PDB file of C-alpha atoms and ligand atoms in Angstrom:
ATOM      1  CA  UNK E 256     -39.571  93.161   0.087  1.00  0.00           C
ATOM      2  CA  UNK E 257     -37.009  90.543   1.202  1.00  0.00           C
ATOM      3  CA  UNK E 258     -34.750  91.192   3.901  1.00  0.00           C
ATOM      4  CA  UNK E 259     -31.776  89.927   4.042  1.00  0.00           C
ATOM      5  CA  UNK E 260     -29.836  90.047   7.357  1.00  0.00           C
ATOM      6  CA  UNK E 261     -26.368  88.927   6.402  1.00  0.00           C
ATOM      7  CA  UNK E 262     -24.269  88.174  10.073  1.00  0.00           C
ATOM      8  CA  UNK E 263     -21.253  86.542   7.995  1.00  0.00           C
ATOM      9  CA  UNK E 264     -18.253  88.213   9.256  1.00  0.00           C
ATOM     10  CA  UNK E 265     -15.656  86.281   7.139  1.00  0.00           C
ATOM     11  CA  UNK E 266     -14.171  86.736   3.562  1.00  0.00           C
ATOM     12  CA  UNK E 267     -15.580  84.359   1.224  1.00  0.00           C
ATOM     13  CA  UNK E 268     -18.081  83.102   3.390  1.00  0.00           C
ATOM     14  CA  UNK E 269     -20.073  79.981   2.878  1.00  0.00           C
ATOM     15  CA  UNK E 270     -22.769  81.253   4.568  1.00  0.00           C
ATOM     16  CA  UNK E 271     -23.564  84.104   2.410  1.00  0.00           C
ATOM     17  CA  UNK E 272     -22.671  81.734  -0.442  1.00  0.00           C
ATOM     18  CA  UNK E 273     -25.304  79.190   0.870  1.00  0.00           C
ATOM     19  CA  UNK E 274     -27.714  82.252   1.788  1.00  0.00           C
ATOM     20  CA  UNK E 275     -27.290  84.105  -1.810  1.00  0.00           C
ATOM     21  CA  UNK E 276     -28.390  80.784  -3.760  1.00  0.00           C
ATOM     22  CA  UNK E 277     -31.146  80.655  -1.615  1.00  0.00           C
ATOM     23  CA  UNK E 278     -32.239  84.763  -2.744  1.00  0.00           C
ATOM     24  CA  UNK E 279     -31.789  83.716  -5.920  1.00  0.00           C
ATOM     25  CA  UNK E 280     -34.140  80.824  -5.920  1.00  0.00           C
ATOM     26  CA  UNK E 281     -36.961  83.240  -3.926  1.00  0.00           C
ATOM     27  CA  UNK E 282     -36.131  85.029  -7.458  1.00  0.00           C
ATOM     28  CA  UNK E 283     -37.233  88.471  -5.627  1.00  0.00           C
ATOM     29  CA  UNK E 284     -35.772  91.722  -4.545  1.00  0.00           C
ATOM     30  CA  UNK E 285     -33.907  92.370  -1.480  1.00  0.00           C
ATOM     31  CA  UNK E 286     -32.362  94.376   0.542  1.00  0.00           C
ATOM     32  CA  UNK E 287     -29.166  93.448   2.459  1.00  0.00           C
ATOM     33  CA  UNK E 288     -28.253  94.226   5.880  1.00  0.00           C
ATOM     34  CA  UNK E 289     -24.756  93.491   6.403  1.00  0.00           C
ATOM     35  CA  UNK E 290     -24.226  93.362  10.172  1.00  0.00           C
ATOM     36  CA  UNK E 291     -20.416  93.345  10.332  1.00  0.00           C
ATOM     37  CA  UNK E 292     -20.615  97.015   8.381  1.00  0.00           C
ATOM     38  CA  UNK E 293     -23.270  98.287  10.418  1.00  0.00           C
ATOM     39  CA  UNK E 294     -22.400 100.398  14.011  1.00  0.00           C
ATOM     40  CA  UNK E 295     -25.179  98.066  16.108  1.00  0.00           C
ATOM     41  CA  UNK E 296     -25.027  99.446  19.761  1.00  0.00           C
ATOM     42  CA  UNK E 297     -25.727  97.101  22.653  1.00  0.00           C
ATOM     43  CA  UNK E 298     -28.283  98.225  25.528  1.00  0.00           C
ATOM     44  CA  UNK E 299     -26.420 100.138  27.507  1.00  0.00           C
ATOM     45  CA  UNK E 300     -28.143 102.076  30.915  1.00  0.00           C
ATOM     46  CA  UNK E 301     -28.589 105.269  28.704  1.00  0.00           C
ATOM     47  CA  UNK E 302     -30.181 103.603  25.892  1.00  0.00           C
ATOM     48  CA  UNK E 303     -32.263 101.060  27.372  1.00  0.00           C
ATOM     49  CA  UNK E 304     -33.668 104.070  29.332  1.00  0.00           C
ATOM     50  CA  UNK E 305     -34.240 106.264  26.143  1.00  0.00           C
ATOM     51  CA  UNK E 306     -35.402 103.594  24.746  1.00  0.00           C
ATOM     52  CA  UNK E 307     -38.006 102.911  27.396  1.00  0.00           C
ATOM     53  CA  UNK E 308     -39.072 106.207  27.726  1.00  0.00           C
ATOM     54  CA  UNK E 309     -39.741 106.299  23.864  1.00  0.00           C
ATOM     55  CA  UNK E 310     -41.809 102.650  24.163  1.00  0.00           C
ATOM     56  CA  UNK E 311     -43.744 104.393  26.910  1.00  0.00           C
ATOM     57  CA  UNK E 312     -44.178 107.840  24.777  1.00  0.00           C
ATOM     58  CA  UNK E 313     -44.764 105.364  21.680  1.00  0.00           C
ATOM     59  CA  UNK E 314     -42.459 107.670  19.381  1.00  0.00           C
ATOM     60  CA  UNK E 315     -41.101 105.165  17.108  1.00  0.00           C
ATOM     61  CA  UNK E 316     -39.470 108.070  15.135  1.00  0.00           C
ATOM     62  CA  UNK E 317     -35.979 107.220  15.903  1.00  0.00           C
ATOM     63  CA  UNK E 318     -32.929 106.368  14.194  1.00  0.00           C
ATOM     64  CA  UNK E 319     -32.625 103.932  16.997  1.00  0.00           C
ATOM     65  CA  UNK E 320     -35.572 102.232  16.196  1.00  0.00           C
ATOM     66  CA  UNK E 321     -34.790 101.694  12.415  1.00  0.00           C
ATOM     67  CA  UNK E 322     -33.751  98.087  12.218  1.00  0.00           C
ATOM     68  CA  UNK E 323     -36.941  97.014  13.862  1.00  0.00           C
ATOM     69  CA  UNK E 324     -38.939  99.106  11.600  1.00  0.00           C
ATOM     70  CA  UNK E 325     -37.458  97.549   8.909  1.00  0.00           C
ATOM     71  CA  UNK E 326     -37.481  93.982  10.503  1.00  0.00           C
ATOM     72  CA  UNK E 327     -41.417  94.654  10.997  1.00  0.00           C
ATOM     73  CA  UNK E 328     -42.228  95.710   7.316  1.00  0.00           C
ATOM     74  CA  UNK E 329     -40.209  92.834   5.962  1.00  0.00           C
ATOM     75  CA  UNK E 330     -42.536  90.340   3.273  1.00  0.00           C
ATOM     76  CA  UNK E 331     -39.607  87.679   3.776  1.00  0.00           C
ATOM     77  CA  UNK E 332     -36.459  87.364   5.960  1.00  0.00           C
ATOM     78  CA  UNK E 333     -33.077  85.550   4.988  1.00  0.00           C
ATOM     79  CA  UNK E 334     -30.946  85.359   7.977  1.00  0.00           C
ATOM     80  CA  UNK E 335     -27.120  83.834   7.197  1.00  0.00           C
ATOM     81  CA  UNK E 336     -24.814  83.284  10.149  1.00  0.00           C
ATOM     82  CA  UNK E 337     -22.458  80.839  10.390  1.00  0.00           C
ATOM     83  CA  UNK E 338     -22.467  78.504  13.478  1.00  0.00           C
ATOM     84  CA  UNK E 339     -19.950  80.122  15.812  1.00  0.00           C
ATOM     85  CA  UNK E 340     -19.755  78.068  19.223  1.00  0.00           C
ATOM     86  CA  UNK E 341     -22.644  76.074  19.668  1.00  0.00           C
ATOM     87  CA  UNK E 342     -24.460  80.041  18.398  1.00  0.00           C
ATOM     88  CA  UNK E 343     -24.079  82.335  15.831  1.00  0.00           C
ATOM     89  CA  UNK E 344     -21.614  85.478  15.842  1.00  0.00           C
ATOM     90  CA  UNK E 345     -22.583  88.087  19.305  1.00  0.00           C
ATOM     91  CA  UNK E 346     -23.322  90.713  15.853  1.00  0.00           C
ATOM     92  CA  UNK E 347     -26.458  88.645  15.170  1.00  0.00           C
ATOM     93  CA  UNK E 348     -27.421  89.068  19.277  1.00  0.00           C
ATOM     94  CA  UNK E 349     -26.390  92.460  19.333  1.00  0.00           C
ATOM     95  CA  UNK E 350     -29.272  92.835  15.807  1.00  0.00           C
ATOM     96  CA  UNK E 351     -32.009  90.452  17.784  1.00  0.00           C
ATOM     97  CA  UNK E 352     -31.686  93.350  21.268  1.00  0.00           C
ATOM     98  CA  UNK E 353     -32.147  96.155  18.766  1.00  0.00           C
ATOM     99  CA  UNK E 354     -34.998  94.792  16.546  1.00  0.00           C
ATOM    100  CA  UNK E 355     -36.945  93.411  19.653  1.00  0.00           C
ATOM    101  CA  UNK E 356     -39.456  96.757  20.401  1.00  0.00           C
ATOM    102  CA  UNK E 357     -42.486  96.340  21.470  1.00  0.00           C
ATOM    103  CA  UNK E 358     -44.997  98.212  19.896  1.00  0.00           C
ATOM    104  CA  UNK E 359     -42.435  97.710  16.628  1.00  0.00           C
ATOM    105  CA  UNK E 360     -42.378  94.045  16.258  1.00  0.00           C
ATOM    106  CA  UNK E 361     -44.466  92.500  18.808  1.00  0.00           C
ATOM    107  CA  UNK E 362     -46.678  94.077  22.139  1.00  0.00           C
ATOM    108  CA  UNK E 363     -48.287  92.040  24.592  1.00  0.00           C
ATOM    109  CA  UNK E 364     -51.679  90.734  24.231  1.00  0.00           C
ATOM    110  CA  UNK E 365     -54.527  90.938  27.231  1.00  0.00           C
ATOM    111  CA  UNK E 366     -52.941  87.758  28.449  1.00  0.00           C
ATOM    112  CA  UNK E 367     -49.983  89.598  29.340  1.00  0.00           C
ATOM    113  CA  UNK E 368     -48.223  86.894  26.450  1.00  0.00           C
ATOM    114  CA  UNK E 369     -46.243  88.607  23.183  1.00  0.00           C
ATOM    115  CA  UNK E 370     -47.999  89.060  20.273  1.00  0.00           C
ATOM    116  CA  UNK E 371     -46.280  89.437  16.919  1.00  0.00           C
ATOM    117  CA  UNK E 372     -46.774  92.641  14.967  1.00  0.00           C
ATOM    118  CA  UNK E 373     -44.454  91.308  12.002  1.00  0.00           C
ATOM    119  CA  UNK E 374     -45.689  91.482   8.467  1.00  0.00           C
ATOM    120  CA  UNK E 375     -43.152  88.794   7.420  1.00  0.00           C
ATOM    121  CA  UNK E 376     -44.762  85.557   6.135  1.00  0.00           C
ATOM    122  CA  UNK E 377     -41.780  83.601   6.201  1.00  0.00           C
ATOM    123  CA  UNK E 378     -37.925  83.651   7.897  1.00  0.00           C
ATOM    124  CA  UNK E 379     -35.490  81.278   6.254  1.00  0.00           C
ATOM    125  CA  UNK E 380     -32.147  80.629   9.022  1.00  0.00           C
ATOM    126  CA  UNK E 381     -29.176  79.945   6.714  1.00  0.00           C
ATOM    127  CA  UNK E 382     -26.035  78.358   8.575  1.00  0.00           C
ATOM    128  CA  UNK E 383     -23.021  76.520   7.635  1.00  0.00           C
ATOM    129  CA  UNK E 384     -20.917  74.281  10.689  1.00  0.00           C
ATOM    130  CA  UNK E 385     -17.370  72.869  10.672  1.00  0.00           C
ATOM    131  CA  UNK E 386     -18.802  70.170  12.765  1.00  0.00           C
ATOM    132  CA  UNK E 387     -22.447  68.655  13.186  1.00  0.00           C
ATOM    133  CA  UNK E 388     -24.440  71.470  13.300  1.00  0.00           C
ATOM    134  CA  UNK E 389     -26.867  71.653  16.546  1.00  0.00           C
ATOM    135  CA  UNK E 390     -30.028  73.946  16.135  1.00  0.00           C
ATOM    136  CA  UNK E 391     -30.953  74.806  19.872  1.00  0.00           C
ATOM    137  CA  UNK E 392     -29.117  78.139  20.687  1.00  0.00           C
ATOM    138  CA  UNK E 393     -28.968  79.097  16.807  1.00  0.00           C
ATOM    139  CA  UNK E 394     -32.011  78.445  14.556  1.00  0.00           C
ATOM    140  CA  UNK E 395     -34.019  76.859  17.539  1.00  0.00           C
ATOM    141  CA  UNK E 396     -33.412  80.878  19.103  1.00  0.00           C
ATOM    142  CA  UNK E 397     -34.293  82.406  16.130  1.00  0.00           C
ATOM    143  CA  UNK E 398     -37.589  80.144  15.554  1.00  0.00           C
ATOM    144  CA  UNK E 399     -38.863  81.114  18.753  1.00  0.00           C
ATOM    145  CA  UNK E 400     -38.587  84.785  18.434  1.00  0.00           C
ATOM    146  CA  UNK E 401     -40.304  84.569  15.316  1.00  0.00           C
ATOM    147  CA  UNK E 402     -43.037  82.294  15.687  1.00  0.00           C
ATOM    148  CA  UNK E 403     -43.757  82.979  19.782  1.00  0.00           C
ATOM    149  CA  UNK E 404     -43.055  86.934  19.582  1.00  0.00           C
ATOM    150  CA  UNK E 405     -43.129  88.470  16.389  1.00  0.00           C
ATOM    151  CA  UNK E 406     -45.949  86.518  14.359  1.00  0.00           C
ATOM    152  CA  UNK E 407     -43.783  85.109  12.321  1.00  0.00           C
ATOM    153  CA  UNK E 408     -45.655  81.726  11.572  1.00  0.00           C
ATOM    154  CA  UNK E 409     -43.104  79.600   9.167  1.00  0.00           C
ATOM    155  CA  UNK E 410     -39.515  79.606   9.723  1.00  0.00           C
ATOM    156  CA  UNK E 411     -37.083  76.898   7.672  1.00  0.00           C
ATOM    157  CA  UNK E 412     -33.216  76.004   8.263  1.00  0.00           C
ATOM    158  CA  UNK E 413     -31.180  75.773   5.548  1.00  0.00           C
ATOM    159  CA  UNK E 414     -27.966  74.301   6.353  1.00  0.00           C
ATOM    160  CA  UNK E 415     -24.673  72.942   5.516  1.00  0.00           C
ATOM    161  CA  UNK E 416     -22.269  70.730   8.077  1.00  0.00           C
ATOM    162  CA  UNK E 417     -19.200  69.118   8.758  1.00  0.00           C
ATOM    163  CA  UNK E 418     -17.590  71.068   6.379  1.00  0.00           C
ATOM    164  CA  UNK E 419     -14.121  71.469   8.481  1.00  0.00           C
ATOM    165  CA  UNK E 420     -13.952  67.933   8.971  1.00  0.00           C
ATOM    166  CA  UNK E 421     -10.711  66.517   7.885  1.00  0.00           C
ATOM    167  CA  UNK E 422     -11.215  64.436   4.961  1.00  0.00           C
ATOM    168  CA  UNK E 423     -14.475  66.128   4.028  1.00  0.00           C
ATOM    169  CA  UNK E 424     -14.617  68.084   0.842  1.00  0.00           C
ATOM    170  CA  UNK E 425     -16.187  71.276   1.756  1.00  0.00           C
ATOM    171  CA  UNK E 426     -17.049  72.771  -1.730  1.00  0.00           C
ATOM    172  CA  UNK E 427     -18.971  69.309  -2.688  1.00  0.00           C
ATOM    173  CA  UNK E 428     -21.163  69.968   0.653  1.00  0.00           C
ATOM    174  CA  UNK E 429     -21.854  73.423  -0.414  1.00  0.00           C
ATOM    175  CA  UNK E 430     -22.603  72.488  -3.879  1.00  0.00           C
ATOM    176  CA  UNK E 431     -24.513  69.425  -2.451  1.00  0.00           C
ATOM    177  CA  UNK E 432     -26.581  72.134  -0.171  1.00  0.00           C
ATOM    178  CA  UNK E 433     -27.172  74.484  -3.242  1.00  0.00           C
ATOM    179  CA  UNK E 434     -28.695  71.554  -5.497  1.00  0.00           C
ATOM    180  CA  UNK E 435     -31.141  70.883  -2.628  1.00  0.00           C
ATOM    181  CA  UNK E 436     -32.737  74.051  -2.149  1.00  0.00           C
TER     182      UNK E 436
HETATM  183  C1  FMN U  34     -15.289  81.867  15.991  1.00  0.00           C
HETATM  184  C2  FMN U  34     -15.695  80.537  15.393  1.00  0.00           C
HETATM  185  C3  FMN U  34     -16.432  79.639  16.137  1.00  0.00           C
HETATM  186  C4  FMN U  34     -16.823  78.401  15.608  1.00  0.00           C
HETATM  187  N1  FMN U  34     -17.546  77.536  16.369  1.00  0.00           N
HETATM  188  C5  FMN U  34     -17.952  76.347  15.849  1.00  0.00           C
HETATM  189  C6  FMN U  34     -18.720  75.425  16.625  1.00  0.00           C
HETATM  190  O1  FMN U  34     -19.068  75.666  17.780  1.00  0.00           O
HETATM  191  N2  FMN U  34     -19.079  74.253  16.056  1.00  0.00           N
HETATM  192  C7  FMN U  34     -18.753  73.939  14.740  1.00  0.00           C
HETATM  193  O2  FMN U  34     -19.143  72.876  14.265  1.00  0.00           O
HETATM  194  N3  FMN U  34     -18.021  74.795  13.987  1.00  0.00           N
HETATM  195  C8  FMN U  34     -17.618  75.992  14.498  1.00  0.00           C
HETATM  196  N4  FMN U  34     -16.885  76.869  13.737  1.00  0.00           N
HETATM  197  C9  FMN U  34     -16.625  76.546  12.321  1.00  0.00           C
HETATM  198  C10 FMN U  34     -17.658  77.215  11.408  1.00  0.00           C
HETATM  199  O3  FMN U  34     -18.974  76.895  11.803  1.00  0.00           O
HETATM  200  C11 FMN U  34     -17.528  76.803   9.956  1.00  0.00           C
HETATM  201  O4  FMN U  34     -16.198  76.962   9.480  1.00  0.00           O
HETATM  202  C12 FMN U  34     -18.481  77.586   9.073  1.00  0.00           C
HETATM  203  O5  FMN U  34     -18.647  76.947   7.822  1.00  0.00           O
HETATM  204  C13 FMN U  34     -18.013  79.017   8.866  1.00  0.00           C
HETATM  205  O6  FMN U  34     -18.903  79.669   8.019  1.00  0.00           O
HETATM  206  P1  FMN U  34     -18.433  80.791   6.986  1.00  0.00           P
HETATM  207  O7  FMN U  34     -17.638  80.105   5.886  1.00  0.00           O
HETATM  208  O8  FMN U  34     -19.719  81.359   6.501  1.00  0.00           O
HETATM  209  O9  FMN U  34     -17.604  81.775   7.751  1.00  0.00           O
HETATM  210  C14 FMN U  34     -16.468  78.076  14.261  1.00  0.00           C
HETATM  211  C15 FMN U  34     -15.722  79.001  13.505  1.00  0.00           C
HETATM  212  C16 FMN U  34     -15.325  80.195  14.056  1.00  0.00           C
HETATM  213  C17 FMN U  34     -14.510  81.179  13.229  1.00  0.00           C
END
């Protein structure tokens, strides 16, 4: 199954345009998680104590453990978020600190280092930027949880930039972006 985690908050996104050429290229099955319609809670004092009392129980039964179940039984994971200062929209944060259970998606090996428990074989980081796009606190973020904590060995950016640049055409970059995948 293909996951796709869809962060796009705006109408007519390019993102999700950018993202849904790429699903239809992988020619499979997914499911979509749209964030912006989903009720994500952050960790507050209650629930990062449930929630630590659960890790140490090891009852994964939850509701509020259901993202990283599904996050962990994933084949393939589509990420879209736009690039949304120098990041990606808090939603997609708010999605990482609920997915990231260990004992769920990664534990900690006898070196005391993470160790990933995902099935997924691939995660593909879709983003479109007005301006040049930078990768460190967006993709570069996201390739690091995968590949350091959740076993996630091959990630790939697909991206489209400078799209709000005066004088740029923005639907020749997206069509440009499309052709290339
Ligand atoms: C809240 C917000 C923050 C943004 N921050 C940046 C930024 O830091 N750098 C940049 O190049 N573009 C930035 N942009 C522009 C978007 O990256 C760009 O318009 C993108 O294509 C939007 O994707 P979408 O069409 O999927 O919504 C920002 C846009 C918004 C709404």
């Amino acid at each position: 199954m293909v996951l796709y985690i869809n962060a796009c908050v705006r109408e007519d996104s390019r993102t999700d345009r950018l993202a849904k050429a790429l699903l239809k290229k992988l020619g499979e099955d997914y499911i979509e998680l749209y964030l912006p319609g989903e009720n994500l809670q952050a960790l507050s004092r209650e629930r990062l104590d449930k929630r630590t009392e659960l890790i140490n129980k090891g009852d994964f039964s939850e509701p509020m453990f259901r993202y990283a179940r599904q996050f962990a039984a994933a084949d393939k994971i589509v990420i879209a978020a736009p690039f949304w200062d120098l990041s990606f929209p808090a939603i997609l944060k708010l999605y990482a600190e609920n997915i990231y259970v260990t004992g769920i998606v990664s534990e900690y090996g006898p070196d005391g280092m993470p160790r990933g428990l995902c099935r997924a074989e691939k995660l593909y980081y879709v983003t479109t930027a007005g301006g040049p796009y930078i990768a460190d606190f967006s993709y570069g973020y996201w390739k690091s949880l995968a590949e350091q904590c959740f076993g996630i060995k091959t990630t790939e950016l697909i991206k489209a930039e400078m799209l709000d640049i005066v004088g740029n055409d923005p639907e020749k970059i997206i069509t440009d972006a499309i052709a290339a995948l």
